[in-house]
PDB file of C-alpha atoms and ligand atoms in Angstrom:
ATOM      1  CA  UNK A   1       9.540  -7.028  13.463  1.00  0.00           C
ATOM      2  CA  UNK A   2       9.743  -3.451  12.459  1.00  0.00           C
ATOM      3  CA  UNK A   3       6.372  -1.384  13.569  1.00  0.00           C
ATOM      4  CA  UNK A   4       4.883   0.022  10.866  1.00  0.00           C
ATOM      5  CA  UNK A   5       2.638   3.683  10.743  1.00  0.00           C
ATOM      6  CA  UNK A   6       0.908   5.399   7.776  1.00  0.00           C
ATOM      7  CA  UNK A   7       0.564   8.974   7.454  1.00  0.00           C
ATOM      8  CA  UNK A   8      -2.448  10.346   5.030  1.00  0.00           C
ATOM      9  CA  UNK A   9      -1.660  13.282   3.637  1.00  0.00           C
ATOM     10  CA  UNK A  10      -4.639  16.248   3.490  1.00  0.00           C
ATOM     11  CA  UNK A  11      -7.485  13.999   2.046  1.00  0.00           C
ATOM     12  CA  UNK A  12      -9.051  17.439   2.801  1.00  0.00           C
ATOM     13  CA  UNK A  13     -12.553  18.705   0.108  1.00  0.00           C
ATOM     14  CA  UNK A  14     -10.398  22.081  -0.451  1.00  0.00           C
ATOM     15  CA  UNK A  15      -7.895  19.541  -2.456  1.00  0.00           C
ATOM     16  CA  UNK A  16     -10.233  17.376  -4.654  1.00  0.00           C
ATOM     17  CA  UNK A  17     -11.863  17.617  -7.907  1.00  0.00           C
ATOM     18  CA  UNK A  18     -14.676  15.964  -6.576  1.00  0.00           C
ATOM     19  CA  UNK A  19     -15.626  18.837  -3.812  1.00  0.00           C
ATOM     20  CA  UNK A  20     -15.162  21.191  -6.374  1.00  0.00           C
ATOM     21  CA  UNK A  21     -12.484  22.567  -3.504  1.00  0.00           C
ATOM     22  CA  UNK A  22     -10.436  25.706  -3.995  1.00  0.00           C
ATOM     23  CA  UNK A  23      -7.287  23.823  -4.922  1.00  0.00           C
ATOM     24  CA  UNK A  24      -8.476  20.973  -6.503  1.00  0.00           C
ATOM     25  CA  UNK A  25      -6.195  18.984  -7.312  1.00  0.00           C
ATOM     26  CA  UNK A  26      -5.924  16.657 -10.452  1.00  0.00           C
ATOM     27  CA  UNK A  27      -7.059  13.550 -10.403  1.00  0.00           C
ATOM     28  CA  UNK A  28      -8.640  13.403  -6.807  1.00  0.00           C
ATOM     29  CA  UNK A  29     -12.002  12.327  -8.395  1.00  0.00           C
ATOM     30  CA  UNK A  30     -14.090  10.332  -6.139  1.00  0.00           C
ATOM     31  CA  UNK A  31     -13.083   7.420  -7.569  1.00  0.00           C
ATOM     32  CA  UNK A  32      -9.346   8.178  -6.553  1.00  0.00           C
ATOM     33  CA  UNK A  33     -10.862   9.269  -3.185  1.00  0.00           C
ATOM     34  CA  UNK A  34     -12.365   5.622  -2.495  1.00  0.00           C
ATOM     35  CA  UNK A  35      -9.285   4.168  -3.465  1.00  0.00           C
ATOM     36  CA  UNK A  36      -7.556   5.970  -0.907  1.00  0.00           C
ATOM     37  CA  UNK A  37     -10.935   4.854   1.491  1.00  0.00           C
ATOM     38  CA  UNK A  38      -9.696   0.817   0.650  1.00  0.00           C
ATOM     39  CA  UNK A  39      -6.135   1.100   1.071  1.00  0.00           C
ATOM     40  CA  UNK A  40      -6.470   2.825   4.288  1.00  0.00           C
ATOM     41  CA  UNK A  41      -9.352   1.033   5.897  1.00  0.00           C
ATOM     42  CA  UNK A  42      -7.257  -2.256   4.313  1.00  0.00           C
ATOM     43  CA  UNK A  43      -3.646  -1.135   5.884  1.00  0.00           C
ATOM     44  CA  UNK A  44      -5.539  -0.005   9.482  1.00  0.00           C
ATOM     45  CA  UNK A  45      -7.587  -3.469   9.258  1.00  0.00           C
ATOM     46  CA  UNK A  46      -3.911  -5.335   9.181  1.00  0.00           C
ATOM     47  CA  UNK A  47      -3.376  -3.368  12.229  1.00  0.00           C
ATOM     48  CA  UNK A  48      -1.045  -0.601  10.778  1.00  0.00           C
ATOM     49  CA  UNK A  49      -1.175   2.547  12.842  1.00  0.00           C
ATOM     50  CA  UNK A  50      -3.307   4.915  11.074  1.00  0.00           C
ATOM     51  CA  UNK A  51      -2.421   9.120  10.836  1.00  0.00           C
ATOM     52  CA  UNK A  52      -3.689  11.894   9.326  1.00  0.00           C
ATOM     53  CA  UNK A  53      -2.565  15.330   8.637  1.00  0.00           C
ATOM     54  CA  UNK A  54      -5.212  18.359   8.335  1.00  0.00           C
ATOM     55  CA  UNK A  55      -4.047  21.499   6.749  1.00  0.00           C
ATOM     56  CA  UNK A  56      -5.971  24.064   9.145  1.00  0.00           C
ATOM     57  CA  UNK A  57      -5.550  27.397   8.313  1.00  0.00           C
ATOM     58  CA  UNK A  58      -6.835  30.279  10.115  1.00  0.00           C
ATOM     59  CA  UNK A  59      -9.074  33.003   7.550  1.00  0.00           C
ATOM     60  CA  UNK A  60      -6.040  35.423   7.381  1.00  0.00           C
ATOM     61  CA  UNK A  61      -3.120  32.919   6.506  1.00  0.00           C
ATOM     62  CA  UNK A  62      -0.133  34.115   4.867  1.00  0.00           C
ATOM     63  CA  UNK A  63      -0.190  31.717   2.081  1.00  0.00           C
ATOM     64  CA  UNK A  64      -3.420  33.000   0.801  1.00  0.00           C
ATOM     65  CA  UNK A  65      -3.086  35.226  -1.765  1.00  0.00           C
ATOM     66  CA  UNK A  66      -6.052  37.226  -0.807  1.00  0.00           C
ATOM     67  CA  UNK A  67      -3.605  38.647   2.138  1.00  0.00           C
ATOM     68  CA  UNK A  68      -1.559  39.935  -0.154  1.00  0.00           C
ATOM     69  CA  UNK A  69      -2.899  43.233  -1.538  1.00  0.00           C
ATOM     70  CA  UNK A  70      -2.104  42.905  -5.447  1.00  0.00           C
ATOM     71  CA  UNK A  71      -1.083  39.328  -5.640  1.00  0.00           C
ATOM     72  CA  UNK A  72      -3.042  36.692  -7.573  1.00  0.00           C
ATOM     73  CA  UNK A  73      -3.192  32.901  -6.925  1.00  0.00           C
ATOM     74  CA  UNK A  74      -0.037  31.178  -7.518  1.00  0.00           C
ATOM     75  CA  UNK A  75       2.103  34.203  -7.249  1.00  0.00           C
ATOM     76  CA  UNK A  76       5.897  32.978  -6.111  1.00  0.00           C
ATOM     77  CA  UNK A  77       6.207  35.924  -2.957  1.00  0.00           C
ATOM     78  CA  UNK A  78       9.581  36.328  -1.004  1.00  0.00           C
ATOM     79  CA  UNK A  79       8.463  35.820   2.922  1.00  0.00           C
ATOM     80  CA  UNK A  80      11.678  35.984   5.352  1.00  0.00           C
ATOM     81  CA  UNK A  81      13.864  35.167   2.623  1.00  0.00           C
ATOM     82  CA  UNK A  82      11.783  31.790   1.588  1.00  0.00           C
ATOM     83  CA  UNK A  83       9.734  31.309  -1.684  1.00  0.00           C
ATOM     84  CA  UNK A  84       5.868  31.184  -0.404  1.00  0.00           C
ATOM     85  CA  UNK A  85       3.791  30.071  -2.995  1.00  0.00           C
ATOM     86  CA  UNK A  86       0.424  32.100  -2.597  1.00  0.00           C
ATOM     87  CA  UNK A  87      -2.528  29.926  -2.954  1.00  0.00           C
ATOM     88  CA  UNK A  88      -6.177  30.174  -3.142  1.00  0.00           C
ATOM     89  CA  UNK A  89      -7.436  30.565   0.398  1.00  0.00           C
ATOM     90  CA  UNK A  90      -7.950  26.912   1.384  1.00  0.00           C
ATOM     91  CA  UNK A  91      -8.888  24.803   4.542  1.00  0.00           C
ATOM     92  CA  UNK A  92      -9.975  27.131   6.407  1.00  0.00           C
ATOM     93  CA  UNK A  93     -10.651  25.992  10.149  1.00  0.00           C
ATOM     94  CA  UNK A  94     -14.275  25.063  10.918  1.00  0.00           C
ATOM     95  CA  UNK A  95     -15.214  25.204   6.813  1.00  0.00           C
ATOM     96  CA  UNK A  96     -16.364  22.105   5.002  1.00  0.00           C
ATOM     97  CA  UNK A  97     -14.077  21.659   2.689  1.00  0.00           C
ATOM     98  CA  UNK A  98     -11.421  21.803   5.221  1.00  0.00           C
ATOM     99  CA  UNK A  99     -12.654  18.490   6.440  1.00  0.00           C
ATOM    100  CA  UNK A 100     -11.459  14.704   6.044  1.00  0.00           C
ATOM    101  CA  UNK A 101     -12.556  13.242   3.259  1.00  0.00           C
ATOM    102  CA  UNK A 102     -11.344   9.769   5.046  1.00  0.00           C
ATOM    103  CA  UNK A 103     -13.305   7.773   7.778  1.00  0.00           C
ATOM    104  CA  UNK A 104     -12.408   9.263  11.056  1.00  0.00           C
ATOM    105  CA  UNK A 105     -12.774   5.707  12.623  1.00  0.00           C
ATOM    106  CA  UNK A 106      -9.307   5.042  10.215  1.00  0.00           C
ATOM    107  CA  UNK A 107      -7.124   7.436  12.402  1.00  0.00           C
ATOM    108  CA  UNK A 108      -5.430   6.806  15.194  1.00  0.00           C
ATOM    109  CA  UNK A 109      -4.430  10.227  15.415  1.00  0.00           C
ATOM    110  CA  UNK A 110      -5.265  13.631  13.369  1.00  0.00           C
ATOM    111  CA  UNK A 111      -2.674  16.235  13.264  1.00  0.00           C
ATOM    112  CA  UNK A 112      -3.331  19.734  12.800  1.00  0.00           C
ATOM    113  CA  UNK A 113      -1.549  22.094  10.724  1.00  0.00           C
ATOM    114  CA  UNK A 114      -1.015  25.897   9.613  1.00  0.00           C
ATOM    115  CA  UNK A 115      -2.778  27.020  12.734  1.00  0.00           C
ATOM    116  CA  UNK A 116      -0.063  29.769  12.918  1.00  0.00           C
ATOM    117  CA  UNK A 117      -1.344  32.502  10.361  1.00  0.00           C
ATOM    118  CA  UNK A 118       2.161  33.487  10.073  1.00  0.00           C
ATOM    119  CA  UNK A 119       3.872  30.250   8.473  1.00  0.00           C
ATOM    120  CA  UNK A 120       2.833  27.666   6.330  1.00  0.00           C
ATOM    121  CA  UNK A 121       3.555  24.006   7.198  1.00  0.00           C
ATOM    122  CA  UNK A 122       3.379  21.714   4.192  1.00  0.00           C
ATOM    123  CA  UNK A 123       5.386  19.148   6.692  1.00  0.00           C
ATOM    124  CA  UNK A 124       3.538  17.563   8.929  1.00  0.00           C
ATOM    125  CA  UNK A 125       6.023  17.490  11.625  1.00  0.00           C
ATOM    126  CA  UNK A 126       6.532  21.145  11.208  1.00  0.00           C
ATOM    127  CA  UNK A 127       6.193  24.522   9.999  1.00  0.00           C
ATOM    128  CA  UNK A 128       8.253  26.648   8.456  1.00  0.00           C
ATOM    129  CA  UNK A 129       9.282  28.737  11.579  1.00  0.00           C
ATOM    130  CA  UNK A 130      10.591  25.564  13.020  1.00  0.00           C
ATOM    131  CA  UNK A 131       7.492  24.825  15.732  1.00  0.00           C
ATOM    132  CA  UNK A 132       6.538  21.393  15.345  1.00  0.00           C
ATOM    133  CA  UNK A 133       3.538  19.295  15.485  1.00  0.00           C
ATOM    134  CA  UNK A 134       2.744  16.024  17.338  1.00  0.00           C
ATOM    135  CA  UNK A 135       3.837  13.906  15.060  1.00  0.00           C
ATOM    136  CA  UNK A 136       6.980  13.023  16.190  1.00  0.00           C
ATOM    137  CA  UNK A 137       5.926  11.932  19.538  1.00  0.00           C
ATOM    138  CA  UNK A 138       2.623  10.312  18.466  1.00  0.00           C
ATOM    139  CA  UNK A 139       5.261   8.037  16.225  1.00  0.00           C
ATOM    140  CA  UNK A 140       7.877   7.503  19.225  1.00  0.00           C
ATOM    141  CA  UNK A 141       5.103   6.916  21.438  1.00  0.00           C
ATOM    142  CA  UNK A 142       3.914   3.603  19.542  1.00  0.00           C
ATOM    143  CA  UNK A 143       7.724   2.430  18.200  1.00  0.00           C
ATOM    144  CA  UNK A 144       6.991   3.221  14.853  1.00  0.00           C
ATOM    145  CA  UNK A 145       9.747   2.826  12.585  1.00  0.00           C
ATOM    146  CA  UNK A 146       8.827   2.520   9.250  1.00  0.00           C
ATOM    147  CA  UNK A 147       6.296   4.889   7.698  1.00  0.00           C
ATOM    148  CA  UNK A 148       4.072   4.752   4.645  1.00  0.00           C
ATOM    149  CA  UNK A 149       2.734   8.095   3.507  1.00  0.00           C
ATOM    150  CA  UNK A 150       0.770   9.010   0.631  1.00  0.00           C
ATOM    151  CA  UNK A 151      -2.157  11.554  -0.067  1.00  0.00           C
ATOM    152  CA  UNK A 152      -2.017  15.296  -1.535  1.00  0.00           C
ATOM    153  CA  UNK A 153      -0.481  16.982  -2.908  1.00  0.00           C
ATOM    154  CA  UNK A 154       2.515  15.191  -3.981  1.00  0.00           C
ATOM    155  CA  UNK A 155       4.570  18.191  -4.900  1.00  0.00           C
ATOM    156  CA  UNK A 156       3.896  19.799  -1.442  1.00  0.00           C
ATOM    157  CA  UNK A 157       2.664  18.211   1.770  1.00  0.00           C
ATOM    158  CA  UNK A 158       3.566  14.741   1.010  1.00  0.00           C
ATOM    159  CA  UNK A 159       7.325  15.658  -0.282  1.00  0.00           C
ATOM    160  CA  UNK A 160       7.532  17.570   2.899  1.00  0.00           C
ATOM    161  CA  UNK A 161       6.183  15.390   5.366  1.00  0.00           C
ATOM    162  CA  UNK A 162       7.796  11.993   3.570  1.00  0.00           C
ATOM    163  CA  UNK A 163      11.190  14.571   3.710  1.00  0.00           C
ATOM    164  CA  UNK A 164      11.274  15.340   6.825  1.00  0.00           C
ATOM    165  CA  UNK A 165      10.121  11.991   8.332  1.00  0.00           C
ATOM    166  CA  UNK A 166      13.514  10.781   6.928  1.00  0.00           C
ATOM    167  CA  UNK A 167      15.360  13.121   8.269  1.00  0.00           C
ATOM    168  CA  UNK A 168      13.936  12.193  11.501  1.00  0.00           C
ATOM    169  CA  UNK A 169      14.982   8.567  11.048  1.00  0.00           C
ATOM    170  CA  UNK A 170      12.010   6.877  10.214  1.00  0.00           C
ATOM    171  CA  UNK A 171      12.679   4.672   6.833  1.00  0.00           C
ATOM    172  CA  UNK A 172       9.777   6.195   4.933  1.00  0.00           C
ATOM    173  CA  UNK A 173       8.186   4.783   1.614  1.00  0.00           C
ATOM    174  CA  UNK A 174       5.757   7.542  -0.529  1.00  0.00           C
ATOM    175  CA  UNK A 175       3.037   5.587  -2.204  1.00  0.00           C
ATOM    176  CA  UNK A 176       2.689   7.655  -5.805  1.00  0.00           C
ATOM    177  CA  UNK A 177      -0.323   5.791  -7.019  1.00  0.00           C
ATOM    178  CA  UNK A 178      -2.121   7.014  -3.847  1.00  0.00           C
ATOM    179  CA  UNK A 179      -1.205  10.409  -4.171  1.00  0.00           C
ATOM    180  CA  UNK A 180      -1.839  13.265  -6.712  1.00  0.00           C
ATOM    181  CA  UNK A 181       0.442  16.391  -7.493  1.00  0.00           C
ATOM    182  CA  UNK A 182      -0.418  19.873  -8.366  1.00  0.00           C
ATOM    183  CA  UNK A 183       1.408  20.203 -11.113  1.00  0.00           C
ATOM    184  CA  UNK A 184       3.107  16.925 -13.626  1.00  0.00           C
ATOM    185  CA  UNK A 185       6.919  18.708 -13.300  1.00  0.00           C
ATOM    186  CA  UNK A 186       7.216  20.007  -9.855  1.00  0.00           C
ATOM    187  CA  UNK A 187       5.803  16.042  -8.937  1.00  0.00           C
ATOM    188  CA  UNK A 188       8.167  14.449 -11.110  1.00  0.00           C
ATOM    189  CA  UNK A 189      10.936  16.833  -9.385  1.00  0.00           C
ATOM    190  CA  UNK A 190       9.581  15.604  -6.171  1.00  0.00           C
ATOM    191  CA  UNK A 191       9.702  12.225  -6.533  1.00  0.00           C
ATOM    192  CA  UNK A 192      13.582  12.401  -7.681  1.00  0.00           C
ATOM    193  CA  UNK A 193      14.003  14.381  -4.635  1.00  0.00           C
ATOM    194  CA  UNK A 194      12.926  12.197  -2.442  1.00  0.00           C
ATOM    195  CA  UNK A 195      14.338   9.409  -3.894  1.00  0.00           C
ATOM    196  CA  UNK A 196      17.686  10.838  -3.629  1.00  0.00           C
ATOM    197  CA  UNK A 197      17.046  11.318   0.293  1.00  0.00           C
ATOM    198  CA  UNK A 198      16.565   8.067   1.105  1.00  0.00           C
ATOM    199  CA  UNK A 199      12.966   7.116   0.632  1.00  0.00           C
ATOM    200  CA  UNK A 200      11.409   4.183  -1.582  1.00  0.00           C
ATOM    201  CA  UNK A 201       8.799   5.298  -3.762  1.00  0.00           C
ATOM    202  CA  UNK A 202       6.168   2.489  -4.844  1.00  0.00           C
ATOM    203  CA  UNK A 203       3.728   2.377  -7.558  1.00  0.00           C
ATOM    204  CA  UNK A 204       1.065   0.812  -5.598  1.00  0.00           C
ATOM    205  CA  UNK A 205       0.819  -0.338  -1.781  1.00  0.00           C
TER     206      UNK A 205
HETATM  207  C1  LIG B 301      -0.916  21.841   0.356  1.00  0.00           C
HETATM  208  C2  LIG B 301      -0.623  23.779  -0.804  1.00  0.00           C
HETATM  209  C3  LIG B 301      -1.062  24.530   0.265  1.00  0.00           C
HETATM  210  C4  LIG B 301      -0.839  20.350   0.375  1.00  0.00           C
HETATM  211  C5  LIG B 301      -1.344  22.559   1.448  1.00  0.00           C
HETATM  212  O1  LIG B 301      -1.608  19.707   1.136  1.00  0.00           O
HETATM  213  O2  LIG B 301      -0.013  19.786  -0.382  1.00  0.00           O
HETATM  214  N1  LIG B 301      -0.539  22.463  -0.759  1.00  0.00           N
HETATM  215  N2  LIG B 301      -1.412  23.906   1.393  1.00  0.00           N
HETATM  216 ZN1  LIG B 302      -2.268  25.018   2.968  1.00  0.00          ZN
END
């Protein structure tokens, strides 16, 4: 029998509607948010291992726009030849809306990341200068094989995560009814994206 892990995504304040966070968001009321409170407290009661990632950035990140003398939110910036996406300062380390929304008691693991003020890391496996995370070994440590991952955003940190954990071999399945996008078109896009790579995309759990 295959071992089976889930990864949630940034269930982080900063990201919902209902915390009024900096990036809220759509559709990450608190009803969606204790939907996402069943289906993981169901899939870690059936004895799934349980993950989280926690976008942690320090106060003078490089994907806040506010670094960026002249720049306004959701400004598309060159940075070493990548597109960076500058974003409303968000989860910021130590604030409250940079918190889990989730049960801690659910994880198994929390993994930390866009410590380094100079990359982003929508992946949580690793950033965009290459350094990576835990995850990798907190997966190969327990035999996991098979990966569910779901959460926000969509279009970002669960594309990039549910992207790369294919690449890493896992055989990885991106719940969309458990997870919200930033914007309708860049989530459609990233749904046929990873579809094309290899992952199963489900409605529901
Ligand atoms: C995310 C934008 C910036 C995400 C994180 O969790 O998808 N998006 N940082
Ligand atoms: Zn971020």
């Amino acid at each position: 029998m295959k071992i089976m892990g889930v990864i949630v995504v940034d269930v982080q304040g900063d990201f919902t509607t209902w915390k009024k966070g900096a990036l809220a968001v759509e559709g990450t009321d608190a009803a969606f948010i204790e939907k996402l409170r069943k289906a993981t407290g169901a899939l870690k009661q059936s004895g799934y291992t349980v993950l989280a990632t926690q976008d942690w950035h320090p106060a003078d990140h490089i994907s806040f726009y506010t670094n960026h003398p002249g720049r306004k939110p959701f400004d598309v910036v060159a940075v070493r030849d990548k597109k960076q996406v500058l974003w409303p300062p968000h989860c910021v380390q130590g604030t409250e809306n940079a918190k889990l929304l989730l049960d801690e008691t659910f994880f198994d693991a929390v993994v930390q990341k866009g410590k380094d003020r100079n990359y982003d890391s929508y992946s949580g496996f690793q950033d965009d200068g290459g350094a990576r995370t835990e995850m990798d070994g907190l997966l190969k440590k327990r035999s996991i094989q098979d990966l569910i991952v779901y959460g926000i955003a969509t279009d970002y940190c669960v594309k990039a995560t549910a992207l790369d954990a294919a690449k890493a071999g896992y055989k990885a399945t991106v719940v969309a009814g458990l997870s919200r996008g930033v914007a309708p078109d860049t989530t459609a896009e990233a749904l046929e994206e990873m579809k094309a790579s290899g992952i199963a995309i489900r409605e529901e759990l």
